[in-house]
Short mmCIF file of C-alpha atoms in Angstrom, two decimals:
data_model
loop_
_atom_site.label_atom_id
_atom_site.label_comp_id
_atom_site.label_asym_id
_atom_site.label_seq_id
_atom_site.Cartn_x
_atom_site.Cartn_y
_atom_site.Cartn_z
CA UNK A 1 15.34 -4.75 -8.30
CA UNK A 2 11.54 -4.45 -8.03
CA UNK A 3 9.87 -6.71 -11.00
CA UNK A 4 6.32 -4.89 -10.96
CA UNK A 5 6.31 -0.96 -10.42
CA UNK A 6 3.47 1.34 -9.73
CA UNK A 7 5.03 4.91 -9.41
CA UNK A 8 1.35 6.46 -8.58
CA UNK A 9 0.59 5.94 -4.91
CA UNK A 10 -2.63 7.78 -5.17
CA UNK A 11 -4.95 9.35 -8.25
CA UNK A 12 -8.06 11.30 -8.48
CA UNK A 13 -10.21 11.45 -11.70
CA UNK A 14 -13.51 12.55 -12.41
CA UNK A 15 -16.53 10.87 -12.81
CA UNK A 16 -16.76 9.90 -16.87
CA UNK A 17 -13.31 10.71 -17.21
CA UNK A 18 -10.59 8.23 -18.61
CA UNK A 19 -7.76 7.52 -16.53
CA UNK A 20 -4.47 5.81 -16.85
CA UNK A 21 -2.61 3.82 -14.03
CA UNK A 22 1.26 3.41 -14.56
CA UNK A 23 2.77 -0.20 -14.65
CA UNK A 24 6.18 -0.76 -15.43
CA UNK A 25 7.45 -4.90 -15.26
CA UNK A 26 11.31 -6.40 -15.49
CA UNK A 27 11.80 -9.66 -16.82
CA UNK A 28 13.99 -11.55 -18.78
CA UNK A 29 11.72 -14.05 -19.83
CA UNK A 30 10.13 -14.23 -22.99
CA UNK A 31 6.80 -15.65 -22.24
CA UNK A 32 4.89 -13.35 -19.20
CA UNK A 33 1.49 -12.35 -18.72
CA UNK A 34 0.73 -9.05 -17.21
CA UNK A 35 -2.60 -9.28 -14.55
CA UNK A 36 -4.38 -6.00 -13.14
CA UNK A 37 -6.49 -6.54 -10.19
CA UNK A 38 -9.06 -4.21 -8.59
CA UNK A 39 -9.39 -4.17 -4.36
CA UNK A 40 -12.05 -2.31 -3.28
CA UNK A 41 -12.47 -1.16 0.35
CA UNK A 42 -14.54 -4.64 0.56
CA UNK A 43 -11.07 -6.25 0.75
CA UNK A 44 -11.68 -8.98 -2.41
CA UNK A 45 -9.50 -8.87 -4.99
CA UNK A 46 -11.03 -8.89 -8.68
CA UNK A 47 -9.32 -9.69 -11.46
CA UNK A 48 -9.56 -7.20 -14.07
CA UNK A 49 -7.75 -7.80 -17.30
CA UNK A 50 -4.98 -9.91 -18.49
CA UNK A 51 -1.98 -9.42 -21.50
CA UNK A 52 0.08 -12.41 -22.90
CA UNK A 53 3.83 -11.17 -23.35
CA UNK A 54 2.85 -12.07 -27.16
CA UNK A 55 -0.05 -10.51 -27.84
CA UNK A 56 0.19 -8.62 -30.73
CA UNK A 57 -3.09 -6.38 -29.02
CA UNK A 58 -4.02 -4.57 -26.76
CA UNK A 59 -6.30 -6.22 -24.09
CA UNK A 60 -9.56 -4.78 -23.47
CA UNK A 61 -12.44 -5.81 -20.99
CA UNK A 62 -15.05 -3.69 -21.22
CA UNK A 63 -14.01 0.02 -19.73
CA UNK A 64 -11.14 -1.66 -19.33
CA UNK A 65 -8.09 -1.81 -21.87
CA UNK A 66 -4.31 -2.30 -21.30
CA UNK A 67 -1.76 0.02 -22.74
CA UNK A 68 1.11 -3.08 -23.02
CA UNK A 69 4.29 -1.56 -24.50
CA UNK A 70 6.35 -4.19 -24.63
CA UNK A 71 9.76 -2.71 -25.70
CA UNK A 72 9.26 -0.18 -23.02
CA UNK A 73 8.07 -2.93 -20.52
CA UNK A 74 5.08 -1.14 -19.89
CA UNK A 75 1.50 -2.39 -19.35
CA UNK A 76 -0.66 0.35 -18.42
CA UNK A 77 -4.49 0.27 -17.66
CA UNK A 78 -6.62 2.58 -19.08
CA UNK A 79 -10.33 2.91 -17.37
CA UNK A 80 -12.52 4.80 -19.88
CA UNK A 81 -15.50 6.75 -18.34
CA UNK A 82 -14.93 6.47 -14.81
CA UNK A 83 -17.46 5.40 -12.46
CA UNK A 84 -17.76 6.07 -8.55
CA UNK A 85 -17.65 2.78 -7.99
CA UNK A 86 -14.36 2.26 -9.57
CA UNK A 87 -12.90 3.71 -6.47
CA UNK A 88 -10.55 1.05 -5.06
CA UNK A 89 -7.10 -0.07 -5.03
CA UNK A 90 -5.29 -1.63 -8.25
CA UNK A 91 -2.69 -3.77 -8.53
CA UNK A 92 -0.52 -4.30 -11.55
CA UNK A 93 0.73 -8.10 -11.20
CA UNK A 94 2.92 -10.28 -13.37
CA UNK A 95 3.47 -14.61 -13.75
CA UNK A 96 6.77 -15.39 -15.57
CA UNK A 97 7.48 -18.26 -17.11
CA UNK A 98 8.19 -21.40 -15.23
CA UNK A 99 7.49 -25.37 -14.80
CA UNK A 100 3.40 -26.10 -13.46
CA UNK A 101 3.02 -24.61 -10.05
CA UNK A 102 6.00 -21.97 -9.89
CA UNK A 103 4.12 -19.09 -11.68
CA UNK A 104 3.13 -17.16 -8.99
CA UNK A 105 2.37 -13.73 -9.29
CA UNK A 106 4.22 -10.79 -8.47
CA UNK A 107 2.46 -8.13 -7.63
CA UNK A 108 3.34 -3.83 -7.62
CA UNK A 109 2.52 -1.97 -4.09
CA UNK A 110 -0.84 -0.85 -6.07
CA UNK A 111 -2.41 2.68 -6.57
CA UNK A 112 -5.42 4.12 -5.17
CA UNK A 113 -7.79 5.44 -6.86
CA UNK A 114 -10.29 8.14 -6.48
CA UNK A 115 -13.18 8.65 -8.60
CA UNK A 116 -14.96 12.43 -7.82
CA UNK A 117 -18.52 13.03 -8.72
CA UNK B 1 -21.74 -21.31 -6.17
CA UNK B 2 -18.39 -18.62 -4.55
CA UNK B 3 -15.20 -19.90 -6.86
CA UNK B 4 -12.68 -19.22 -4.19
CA UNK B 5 -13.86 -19.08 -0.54
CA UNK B 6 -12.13 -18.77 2.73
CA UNK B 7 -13.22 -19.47 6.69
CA UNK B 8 -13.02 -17.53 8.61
CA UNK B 9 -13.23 -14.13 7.26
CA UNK B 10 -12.45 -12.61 10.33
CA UNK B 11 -10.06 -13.77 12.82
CA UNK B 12 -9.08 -12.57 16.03
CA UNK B 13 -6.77 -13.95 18.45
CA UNK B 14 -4.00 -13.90 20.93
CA UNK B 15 -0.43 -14.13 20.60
CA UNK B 16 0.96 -17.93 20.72
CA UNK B 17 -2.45 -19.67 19.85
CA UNK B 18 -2.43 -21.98 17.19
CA UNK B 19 -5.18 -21.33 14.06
CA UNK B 20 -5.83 -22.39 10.92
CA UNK B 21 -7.39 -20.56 7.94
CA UNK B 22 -9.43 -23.48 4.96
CA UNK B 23 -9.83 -22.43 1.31
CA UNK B 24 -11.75 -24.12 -1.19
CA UNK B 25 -12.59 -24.02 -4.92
CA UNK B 26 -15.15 -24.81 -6.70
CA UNK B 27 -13.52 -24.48 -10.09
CA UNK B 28 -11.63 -27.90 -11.05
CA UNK B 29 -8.16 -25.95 -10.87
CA UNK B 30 -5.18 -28.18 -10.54
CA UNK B 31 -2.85 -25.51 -8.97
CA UNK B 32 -3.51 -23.44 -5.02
CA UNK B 33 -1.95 -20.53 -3.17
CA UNK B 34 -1.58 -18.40 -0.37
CA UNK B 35 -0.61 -14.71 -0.88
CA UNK B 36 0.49 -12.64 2.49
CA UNK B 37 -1.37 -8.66 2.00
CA UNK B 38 1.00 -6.26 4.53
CA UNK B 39 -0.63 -3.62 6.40
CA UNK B 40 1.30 -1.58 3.60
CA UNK B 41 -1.29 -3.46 1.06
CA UNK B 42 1.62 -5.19 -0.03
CA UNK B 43 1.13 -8.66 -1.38
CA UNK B 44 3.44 -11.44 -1.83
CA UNK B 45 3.46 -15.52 -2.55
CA UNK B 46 3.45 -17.95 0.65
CA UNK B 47 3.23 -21.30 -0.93
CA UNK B 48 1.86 -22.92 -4.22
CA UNK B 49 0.90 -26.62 -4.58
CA UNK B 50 -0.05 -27.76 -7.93
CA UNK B 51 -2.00 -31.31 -7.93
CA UNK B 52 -1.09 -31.56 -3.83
CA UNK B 53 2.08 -31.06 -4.13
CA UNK B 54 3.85 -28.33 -2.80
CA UNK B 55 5.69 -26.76 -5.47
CA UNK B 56 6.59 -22.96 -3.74
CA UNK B 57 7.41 -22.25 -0.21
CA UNK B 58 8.68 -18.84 0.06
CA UNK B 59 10.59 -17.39 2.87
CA UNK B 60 7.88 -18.16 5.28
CA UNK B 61 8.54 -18.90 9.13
CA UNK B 62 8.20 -22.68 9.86
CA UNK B 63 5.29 -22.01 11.92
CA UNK B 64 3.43 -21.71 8.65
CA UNK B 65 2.16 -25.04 7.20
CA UNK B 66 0.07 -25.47 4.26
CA UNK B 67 -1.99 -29.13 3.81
CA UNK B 68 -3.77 -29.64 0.54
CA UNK B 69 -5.90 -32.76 1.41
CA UNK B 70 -7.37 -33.04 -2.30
CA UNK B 71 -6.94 -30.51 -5.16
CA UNK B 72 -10.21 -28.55 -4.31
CA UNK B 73 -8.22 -27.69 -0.68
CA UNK B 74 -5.70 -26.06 0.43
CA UNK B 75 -5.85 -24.90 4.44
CA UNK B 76 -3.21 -22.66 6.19
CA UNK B 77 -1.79 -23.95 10.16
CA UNK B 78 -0.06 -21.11 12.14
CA UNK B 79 1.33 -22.04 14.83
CA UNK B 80 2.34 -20.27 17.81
CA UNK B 81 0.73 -16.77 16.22
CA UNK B 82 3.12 -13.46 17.00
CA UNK B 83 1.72 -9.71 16.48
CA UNK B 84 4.27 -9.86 13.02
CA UNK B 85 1.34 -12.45 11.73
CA UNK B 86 -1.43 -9.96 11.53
CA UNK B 87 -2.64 -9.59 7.95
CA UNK B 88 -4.62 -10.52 5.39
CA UNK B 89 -4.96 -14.29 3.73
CA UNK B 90 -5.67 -14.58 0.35
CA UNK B 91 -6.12 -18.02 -1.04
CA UNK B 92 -6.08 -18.21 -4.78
CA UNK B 93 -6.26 -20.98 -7.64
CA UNK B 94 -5.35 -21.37 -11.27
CA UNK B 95 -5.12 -23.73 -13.74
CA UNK B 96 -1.72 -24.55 -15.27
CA UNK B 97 -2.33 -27.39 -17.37
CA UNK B 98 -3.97 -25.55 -19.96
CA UNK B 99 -4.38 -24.68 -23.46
CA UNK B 100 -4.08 -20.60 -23.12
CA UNK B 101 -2.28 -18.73 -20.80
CA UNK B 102 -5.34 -16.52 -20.23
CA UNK B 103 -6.73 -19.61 -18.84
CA UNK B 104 -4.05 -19.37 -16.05
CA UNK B 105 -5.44 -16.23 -14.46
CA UNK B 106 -5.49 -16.40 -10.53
CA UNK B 107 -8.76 -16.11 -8.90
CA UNK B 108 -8.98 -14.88 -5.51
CA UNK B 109 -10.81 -15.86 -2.76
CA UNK B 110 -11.91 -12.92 0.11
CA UNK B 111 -8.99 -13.00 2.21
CA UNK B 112 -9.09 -13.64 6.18
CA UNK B 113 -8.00 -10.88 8.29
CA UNK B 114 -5.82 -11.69 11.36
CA UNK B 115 -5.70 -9.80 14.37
CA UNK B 116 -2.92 -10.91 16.95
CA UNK B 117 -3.51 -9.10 19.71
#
C-alpha cells in the first residue's frame, strides 16, 4: 500500500485564488511529521511547510497553511492568493518514527500546478 | 553560503563509465542522504548515514556506493553506469539529534542530472 498519496496529477488555479492540494498518509506510528515540498521547473526542491503528528494546529508559513486532519490521515496544503510563480510541482512527503538516521522521507508522486494570470 | 550543494549539476556520459556525484553541507547536520527522482518525478531514499555511518541502504544495485568521509560529506560512486541510471540526484541533510522535530526537516541540495547515453 502506498504511504503518501496525491490523487491530483495536475491543477490549474487562478492568479489570487486559493487552492488546495490533496495529501492523504498511512501510518501506524504515532509520532510522524508531514513535509510539503515545492519543485519548480528549476529542478530544486524547497521545502515548504512542515506538521508534527501532534500538533494540536494547523501549520502555516506564510501563503502557506496545512489542512492536517489527523483522524482522516489527511494533510492538505492550502496556498492562499496564488501567485504565477507558484507554478511548480509539489510533493506531499512524510518521516515516521524511527532510531537516528532511519527517518527518511517518503514522498507522494506530486501534483502540478498551474497558476493562470 | 548554498546549505546543500552538489557537483556536478549536469552530467553526461556513456554507458559502463564509472562517475561519481559529491554533496556537501554547510549546516552542522549530523545525518546525509541520497534520494533517486524517476523520469516519472518519482522520488525515493538511496542511502542515509547519520554521523558516517551508513544507517539506510535501500534496494539499490551494488554498483551504487555512498562514502561519507566526514559529516559535512557524503559523495555518490556509480559504477559501471547503464541507461536504467539516468535521473536525478538529490543529496539532502537533517539533523536528528535534536530538540524539535521541526528541526529535522530535510534540506535539499539541486540535484545532478544523469544522462547515460
Amino acid at each position: 500500500a502506498q504511504k503518501i498519496t496525491q490523487t491530483q496529477p495536475g491543477m490549474f488555479v487562478q492568479e489570487k485564488e486559493a487552492v488546495t492540494l490533496d495529501c492523504t498518509y498511512d501510518t501506524s506510528d504515532q509520532s510522524y511529521g508531514l513535509f510539503w515540498y515545492k519543485q519548480p521547473s528549476s529542478g530544486e526542491m524547497i521545502f515548504l511547510i512542515y506538521q508534527g503528528s501532534y500538533d494540536e494546529q494547523n501549520a502555516t508559513e506564510g501563503r502557506y497553511s496545512l489542512n492536517f486532519q489527523k483522524a482522516r490521515k489527511s494533510a492538505n496544503l492550502v496556498i492562499s492568493a496564488s501567485q504565477l510563480g507558484d507554478s511548480a510541482m509539489y510533493f506531499c512527503a512524510m518521516r515516521e518514527g524511527g532510531r537516528t538516521g532511519r527517518r527518511a522521507l517518503t514522498f507522494g508522486s506530486g501534483t502540478r500546478l498551474q497558476v493562470q494570470p | 553560503d548554498t546549505a546543500v550543494s552538489q557537483t556536478p549539476k549536469y552530467l553526461v556520459t556513456q554507458m559502463g563509465n564509472d562517475k561519481s556525484i559529491k554533496c556537501e553541507q554547510n549546516l552542522g547536520h549530523d545525518t546525509m542522504y541520497w534520494y533517486k527522482q524517476d523520469s516519472k518525478k518519482f522520488l525515493k531514499i538511496m542511502f542515509s548515514y547519520n554521523n558516517k555511518e551508513l544507517i539506510i541502504n535501500e534496494t539499490v544495485p551494488n554498483r551504487f556506493s555512498p562514502k561519507s568521509p566526514d559529516k559535512a560529506h557524503l559523495n555518490l560512486h556509480i559504477n559501471s553506469l547503464e541507461l536504467g541510471d539516468s535521473a536525478v540526484y538529490f543529496c539532502a541533510s537533517s539533523q536528528e539529534t535534536l530538540r524539535t522535530p521541526r528541526e529535522e526537516t530535510q534540506y535539499f541540495g539541486p540535484g545532478t542530472r544523469l544522462l547515460v547515453l
